[in-house]
PDB file of C-alpha atoms and ligand atoms in Angstrom:
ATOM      1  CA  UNK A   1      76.059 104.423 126.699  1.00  0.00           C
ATOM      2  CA  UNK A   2      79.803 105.182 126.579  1.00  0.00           C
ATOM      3  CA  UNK A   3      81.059 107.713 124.587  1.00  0.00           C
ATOM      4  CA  UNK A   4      83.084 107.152 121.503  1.00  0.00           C
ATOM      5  CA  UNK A   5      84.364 109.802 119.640  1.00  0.00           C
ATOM      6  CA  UNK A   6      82.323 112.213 117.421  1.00  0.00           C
ATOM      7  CA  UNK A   7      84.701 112.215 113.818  1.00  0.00           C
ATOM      8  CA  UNK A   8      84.498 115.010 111.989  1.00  0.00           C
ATOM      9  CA  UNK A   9      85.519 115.350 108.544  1.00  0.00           C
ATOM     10  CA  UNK A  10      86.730 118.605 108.493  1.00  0.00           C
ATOM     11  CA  UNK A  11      88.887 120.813 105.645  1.00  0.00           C
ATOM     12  CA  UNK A  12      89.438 124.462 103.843  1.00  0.00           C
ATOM     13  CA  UNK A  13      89.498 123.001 100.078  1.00  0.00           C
ATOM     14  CA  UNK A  14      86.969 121.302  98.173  1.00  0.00           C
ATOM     15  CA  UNK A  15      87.368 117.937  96.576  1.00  0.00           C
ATOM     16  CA  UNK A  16      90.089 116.584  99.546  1.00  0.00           C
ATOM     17  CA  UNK A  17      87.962 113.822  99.963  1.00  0.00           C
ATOM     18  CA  UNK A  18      85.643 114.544 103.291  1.00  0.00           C
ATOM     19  CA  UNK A  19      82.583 113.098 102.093  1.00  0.00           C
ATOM     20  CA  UNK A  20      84.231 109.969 100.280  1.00  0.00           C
ATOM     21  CA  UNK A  21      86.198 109.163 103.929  1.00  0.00           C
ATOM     22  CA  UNK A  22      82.945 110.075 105.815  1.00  0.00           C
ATOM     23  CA  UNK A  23      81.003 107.725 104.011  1.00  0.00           C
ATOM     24  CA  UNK A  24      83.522 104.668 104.372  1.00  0.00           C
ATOM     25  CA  UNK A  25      84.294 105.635 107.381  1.00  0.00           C
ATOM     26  CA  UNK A  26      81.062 105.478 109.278  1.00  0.00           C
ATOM     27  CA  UNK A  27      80.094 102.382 107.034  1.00  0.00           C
ATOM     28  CA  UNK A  28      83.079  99.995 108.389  1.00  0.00           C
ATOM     29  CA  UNK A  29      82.133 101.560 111.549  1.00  0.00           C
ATOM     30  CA  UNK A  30      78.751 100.882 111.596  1.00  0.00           C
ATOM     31  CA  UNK A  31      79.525  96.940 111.235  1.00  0.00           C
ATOM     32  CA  UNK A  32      81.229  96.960 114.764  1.00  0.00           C
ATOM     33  CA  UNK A  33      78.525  99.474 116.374  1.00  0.00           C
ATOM     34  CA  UNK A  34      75.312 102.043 116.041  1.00  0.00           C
ATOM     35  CA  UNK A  35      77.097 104.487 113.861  1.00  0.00           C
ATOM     36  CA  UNK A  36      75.540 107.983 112.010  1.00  0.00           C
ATOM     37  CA  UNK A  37      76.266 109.757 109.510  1.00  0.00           C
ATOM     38  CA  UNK A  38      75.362 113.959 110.134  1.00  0.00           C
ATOM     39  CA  UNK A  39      75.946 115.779 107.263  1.00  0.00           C
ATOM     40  CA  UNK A  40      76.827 119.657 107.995  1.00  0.00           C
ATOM     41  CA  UNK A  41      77.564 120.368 104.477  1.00  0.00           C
ATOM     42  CA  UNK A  42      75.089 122.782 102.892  1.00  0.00           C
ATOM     43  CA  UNK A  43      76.243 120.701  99.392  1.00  0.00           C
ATOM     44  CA  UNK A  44      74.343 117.734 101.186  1.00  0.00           C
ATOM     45  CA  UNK A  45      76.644 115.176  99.376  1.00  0.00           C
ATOM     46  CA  UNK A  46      76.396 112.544 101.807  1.00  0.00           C
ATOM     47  CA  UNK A  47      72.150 112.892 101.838  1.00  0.00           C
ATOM     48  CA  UNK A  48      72.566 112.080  98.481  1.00  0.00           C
ATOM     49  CA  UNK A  49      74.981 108.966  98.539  1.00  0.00           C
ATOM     50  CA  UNK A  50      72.227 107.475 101.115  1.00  0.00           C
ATOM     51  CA  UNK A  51      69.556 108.271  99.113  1.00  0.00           C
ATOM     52  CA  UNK A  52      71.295 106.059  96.462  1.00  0.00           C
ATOM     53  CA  UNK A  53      72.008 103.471  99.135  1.00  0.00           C
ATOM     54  CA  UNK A  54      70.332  99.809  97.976  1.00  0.00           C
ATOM     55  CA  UNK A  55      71.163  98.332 100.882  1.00  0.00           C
ATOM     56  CA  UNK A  56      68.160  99.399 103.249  1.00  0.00           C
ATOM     57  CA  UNK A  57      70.515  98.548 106.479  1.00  0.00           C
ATOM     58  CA  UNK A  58      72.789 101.467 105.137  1.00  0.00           C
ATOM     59  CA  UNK A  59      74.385 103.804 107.699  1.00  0.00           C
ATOM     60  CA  UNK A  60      71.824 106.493 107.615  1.00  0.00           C
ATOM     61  CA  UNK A  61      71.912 109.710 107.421  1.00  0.00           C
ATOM     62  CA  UNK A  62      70.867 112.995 109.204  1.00  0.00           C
ATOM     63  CA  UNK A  63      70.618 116.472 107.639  1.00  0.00           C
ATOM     64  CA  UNK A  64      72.729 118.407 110.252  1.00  0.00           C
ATOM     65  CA  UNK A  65      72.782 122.250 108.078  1.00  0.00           C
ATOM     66  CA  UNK A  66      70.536 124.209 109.880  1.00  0.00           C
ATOM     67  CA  UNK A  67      70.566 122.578 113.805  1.00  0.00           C
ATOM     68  CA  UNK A  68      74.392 121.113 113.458  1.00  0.00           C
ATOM     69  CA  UNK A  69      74.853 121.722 117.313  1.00  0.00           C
ATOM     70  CA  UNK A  70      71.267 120.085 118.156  1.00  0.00           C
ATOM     71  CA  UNK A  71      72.109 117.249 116.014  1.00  0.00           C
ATOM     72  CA  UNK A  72      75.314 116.426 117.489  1.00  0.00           C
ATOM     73  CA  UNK A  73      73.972 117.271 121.080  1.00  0.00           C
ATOM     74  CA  UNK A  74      71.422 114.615 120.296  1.00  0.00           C
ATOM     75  CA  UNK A  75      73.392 111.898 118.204  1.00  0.00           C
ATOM     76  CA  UNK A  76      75.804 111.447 120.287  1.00  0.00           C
ATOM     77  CA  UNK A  77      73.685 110.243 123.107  1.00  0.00           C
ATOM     78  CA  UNK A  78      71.789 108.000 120.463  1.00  0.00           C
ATOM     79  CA  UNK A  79      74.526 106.494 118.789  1.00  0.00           C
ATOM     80  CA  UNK A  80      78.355 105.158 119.402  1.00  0.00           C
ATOM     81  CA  UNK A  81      79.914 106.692 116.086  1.00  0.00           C
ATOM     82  CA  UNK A  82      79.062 109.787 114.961  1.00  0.00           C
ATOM     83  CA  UNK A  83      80.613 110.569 111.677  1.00  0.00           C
ATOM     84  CA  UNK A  84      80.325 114.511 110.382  1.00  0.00           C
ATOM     85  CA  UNK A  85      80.372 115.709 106.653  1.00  0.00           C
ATOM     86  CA  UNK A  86      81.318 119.446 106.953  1.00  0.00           C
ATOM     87  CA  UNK A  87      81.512 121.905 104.234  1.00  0.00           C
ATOM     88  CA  UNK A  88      84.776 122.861 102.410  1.00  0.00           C
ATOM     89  CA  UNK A  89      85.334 125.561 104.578  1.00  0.00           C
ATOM     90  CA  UNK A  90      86.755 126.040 107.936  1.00  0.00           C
ATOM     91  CA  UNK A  91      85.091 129.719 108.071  1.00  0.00           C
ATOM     92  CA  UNK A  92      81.451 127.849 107.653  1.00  0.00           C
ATOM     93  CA  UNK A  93      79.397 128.254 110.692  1.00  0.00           C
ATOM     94  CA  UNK A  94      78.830 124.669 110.329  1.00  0.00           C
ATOM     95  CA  UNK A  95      82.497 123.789 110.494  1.00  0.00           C
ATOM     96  CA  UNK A  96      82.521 125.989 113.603  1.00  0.00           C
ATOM     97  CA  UNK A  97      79.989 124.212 115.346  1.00  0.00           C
ATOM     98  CA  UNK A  98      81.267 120.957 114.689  1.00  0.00           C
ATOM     99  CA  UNK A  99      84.499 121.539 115.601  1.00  0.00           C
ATOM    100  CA  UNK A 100      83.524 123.132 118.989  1.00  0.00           C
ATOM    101  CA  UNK A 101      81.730 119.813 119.835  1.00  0.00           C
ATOM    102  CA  UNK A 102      83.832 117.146 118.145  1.00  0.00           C
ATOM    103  CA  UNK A 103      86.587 114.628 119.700  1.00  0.00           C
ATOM    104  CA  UNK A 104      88.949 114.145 116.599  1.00  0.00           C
ATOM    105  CA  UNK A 105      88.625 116.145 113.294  1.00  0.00           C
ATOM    106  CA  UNK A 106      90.358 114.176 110.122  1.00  0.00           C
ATOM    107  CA  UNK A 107      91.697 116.639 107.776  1.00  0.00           C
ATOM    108  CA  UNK A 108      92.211 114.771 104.185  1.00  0.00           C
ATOM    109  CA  UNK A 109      94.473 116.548 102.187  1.00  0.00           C
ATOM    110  CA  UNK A 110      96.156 115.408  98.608  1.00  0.00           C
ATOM    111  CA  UNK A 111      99.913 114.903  98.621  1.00  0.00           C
ATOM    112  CA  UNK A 112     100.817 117.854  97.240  1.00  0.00           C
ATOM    113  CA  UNK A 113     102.813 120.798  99.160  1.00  0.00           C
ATOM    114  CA  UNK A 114     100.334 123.600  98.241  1.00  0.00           C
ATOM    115  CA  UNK A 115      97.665 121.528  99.428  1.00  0.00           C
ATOM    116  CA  UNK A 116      99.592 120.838 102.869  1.00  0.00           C
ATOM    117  CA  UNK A 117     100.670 124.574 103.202  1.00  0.00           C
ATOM    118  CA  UNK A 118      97.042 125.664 102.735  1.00  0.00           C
ATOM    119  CA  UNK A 119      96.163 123.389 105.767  1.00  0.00           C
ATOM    120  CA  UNK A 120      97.673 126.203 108.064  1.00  0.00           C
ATOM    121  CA  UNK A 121      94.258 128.304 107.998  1.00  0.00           C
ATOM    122  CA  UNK A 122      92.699 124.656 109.852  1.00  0.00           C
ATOM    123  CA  UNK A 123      95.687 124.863 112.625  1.00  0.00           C
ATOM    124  CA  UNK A 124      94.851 127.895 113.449  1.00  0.00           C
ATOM    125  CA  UNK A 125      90.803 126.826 113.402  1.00  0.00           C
ATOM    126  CA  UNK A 126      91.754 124.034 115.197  1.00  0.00           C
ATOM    127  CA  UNK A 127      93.856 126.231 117.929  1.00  0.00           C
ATOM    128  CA  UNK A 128      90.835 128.438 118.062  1.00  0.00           C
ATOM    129  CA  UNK A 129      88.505 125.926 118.580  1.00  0.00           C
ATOM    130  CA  UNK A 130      90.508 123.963 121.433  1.00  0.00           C
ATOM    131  CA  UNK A 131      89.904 127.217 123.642  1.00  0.00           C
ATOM    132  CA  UNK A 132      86.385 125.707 124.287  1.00  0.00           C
ATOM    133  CA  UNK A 133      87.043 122.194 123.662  1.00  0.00           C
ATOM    134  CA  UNK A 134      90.397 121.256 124.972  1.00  0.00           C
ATOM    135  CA  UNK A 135      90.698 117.781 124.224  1.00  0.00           C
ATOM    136  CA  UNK A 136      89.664 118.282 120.519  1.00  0.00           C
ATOM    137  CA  UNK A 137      92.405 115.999 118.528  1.00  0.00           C
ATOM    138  CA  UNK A 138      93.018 116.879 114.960  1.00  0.00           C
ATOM    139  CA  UNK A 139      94.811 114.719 112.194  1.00  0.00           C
ATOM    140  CA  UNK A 140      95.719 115.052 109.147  1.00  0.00           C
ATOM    141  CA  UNK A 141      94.930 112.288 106.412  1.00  0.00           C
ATOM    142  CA  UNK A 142      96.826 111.564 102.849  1.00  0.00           C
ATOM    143  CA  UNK A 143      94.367 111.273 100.115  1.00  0.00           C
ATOM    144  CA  UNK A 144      94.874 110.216  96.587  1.00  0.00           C
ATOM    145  CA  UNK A 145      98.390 109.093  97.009  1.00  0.00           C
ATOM    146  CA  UNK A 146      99.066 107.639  93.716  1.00  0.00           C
ATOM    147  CA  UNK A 147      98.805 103.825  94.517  1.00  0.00           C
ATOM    148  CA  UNK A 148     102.381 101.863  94.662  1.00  0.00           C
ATOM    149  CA  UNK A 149     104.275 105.031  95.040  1.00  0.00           C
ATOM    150  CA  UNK A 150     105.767 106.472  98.879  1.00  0.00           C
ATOM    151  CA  UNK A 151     105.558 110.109 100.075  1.00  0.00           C
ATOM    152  CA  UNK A 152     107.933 111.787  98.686  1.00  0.00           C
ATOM    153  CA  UNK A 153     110.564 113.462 100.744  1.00  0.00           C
ATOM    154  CA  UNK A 154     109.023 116.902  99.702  1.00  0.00           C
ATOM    155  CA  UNK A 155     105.358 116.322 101.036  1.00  0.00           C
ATOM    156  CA  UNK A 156     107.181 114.440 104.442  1.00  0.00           C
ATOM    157  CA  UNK A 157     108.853 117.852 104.870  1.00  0.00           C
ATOM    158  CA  UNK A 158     105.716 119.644 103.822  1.00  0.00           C
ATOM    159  CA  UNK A 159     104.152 117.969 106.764  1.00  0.00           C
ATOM    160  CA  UNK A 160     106.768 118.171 109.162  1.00  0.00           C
ATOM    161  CA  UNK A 161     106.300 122.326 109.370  1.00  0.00           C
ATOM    162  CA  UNK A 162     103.016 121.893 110.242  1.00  0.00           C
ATOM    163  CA  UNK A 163     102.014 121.857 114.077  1.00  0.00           C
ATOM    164  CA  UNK A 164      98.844 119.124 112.972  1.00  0.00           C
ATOM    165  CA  UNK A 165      99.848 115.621 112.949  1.00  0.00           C
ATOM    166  CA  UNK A 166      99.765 113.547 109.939  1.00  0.00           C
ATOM    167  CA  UNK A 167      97.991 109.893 110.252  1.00  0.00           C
ATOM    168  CA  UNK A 168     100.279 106.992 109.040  1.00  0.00           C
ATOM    169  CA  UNK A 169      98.041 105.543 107.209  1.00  0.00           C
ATOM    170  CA  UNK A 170      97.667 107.180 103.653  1.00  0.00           C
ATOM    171  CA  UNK A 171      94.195 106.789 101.765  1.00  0.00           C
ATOM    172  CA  UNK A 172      94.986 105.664  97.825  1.00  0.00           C
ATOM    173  CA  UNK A 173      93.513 106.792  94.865  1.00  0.00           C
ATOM    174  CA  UNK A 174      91.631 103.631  93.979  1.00  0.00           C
ATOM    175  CA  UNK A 175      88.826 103.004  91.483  1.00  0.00           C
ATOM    176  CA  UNK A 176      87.088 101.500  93.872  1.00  0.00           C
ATOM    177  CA  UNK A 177      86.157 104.750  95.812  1.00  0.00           C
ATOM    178  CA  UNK A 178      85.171 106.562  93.349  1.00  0.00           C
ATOM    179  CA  UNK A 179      82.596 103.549  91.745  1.00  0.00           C
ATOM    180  CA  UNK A 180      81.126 102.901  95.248  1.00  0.00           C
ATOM    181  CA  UNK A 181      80.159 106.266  96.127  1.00  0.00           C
ATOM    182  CA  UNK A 182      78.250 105.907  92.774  1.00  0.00           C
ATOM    183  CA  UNK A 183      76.305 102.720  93.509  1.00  0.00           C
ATOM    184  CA  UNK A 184      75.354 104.330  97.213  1.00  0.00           C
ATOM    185  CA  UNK A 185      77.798 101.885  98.864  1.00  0.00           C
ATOM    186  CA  UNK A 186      80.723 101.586 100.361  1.00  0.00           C
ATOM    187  CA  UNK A 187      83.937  99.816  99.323  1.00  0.00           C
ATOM    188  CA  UNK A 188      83.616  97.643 102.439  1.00  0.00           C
ATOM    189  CA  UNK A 189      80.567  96.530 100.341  1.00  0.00           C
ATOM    190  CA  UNK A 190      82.385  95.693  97.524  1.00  0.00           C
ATOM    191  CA  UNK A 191      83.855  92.486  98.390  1.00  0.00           C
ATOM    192  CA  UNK A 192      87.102  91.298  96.466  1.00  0.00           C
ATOM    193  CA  UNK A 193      86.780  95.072  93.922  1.00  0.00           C
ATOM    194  CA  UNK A 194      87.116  96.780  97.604  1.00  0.00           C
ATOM    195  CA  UNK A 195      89.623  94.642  99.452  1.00  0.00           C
ATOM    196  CA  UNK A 196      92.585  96.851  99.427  1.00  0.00           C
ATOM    197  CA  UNK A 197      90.444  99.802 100.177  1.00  0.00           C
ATOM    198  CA  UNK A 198      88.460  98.699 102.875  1.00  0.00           C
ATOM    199  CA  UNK A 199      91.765  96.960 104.510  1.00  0.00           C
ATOM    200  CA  UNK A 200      93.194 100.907 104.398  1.00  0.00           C
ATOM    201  CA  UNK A 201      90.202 102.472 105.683  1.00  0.00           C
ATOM    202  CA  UNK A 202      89.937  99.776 108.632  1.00  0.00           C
ATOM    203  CA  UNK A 203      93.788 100.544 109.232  1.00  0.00           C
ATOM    204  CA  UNK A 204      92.759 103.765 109.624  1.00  0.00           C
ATOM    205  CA  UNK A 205      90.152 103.489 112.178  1.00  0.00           C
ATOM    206  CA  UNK A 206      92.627 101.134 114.071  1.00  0.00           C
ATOM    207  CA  UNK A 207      95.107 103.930 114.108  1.00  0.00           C
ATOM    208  CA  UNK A 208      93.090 107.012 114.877  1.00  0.00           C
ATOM    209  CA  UNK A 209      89.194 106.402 115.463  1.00  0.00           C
ATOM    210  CA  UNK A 210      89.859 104.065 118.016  1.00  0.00           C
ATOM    211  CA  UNK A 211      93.082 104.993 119.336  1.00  0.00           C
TER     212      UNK A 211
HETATM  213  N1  ATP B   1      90.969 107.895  97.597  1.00  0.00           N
HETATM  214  C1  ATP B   1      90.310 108.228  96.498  1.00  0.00           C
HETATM  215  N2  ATP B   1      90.479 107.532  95.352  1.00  0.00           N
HETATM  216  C2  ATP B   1      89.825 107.875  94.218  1.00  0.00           C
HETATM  217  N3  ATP B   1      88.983 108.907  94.125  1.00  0.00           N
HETATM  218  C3  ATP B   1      88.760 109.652  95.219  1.00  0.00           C
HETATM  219  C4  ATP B   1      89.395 109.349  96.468  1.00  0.00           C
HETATM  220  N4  ATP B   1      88.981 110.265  97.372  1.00  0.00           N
HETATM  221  C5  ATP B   1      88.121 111.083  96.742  1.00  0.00           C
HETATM  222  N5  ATP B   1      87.990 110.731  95.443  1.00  0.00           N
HETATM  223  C6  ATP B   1      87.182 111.408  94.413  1.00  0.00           C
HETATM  224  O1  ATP B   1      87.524 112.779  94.435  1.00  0.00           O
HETATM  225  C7  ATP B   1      86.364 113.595  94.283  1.00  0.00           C
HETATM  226  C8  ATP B   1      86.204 114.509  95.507  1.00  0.00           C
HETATM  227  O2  ATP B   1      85.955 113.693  96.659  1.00  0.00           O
HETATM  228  P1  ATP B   1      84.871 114.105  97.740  1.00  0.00           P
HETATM  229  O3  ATP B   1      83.605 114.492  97.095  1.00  0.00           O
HETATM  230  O4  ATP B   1      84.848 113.027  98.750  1.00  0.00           O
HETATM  231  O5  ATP B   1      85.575 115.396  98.337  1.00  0.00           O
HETATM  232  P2  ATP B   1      84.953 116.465  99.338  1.00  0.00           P
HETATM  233  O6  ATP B   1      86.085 116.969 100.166  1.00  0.00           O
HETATM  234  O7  ATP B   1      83.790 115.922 100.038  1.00  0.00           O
HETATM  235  O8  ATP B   1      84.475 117.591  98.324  1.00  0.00           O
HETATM  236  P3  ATP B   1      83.569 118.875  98.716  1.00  0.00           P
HETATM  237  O9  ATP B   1      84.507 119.813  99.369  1.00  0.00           O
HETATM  238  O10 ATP B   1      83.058 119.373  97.404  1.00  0.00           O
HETATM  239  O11 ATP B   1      82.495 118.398  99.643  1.00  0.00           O
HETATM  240  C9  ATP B   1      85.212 112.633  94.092  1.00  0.00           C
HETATM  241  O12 ATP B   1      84.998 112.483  92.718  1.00  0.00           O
HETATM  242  C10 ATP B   1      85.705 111.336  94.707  1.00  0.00           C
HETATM  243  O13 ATP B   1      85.123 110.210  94.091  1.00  0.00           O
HETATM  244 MG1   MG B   2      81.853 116.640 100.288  1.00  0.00          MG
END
């Protein structure tokens, strides 16, 4: 099987919305090809949203704590997405495993500066890291941007010092996130209450996950 990229959802900060991207992201994923979910996060949020999951053909899940590495090693050879929930720590022996052995970490961060200028402790992670996995891509990703409203020119300069790229596409605060995560679904299974957001999250993939 060819190898598509391992996505890790990677960040310093609780709250920036790993596990909420995770989940959506390996669900719109999953409709296109095998996809899993491992969840490194010692919080186990992710177990929990598919342990909610109705829908039985659900992305599942793996509990990826205590044997991250193994269950990447083997994952990857089992599946064509692998999607990783890490903890909300870049100093988490999880985090380090994951990014040692991922292709493309996706930082979400909030529009706001101090949450951009707290992303430099991930650049230097992510420089770290690179040392043993060269090709190791890392992105940034807008969260919660209040919906209708642009980055401001203080967040576009925010990200501009920062040596980590910044995906175009910016992930809205919508109710629609927050209610699926609740039912165990995702907003692509939301139909018309999920439009917007699963249009955003599938721009997303176009732009980075399969770039
Ligand atoms: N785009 C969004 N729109 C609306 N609510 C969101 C969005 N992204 C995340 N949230 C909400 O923000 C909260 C934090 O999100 P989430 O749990 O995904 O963050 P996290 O980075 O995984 O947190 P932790 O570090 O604790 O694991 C949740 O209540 C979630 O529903
Ligand atoms: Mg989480």
């Amino acid at each position: 099987m060819t190898n598509m990229p391992v996505v890790a959802l990677v960040g310093n900060k609780g709250g920036s919305g790993k596990t909420t991207l995770c989940v959506n992201l390996a669900s719109a994923l999953s409709a296109a090809a095998p996809t899993i979910v491992l969840d490194a996060d010692p919080q186990r949020s992710s177990l929990q949203w598919r342990n909610m999951a109705e829908r039985e053909d659900a992305v599942p899940v793996l509990d990826a704590v205590d044997d991250t590495a193994a269950a990447i090693r083997k994952s990857r050879n089992e599946y064509q997405y692998v999607v990783i929930d890490c903890p909300p720590s870049v100093h988490a022996e999880q985090t380090g495993h994951v990014l040692a052995m991922c292709d493309l970490a996706l930082i979400p961060v909030q529009p706001s500066p101090l949450d951009i200028w707290a992303t430099v402790h991930i650049e230097d992670k992510v420089e770290e890291a690179r040392r043993k996995n060269p090709n190791l891509r890392a992105v940034l990703v807008i969260n919660q941007l209040e919906s209708r409203t642009r980055l401001s020119r203080i967040i576009r300069q925010a990200l501009a010092e920062l040596s980590l790229p910044a995906a175009e596409t910016a992930i809205r605060r919508r109710v629609a996130y927050r209610s699926s995560v609740l039912e165990g679904r995702a907003v692509t299974d939301l139909g018309s209450r999920g439009a917007e957001a699963a249009n955003e999250i599938s721009q997303l993939i176009d732009e980075v996950v399969r770039a």
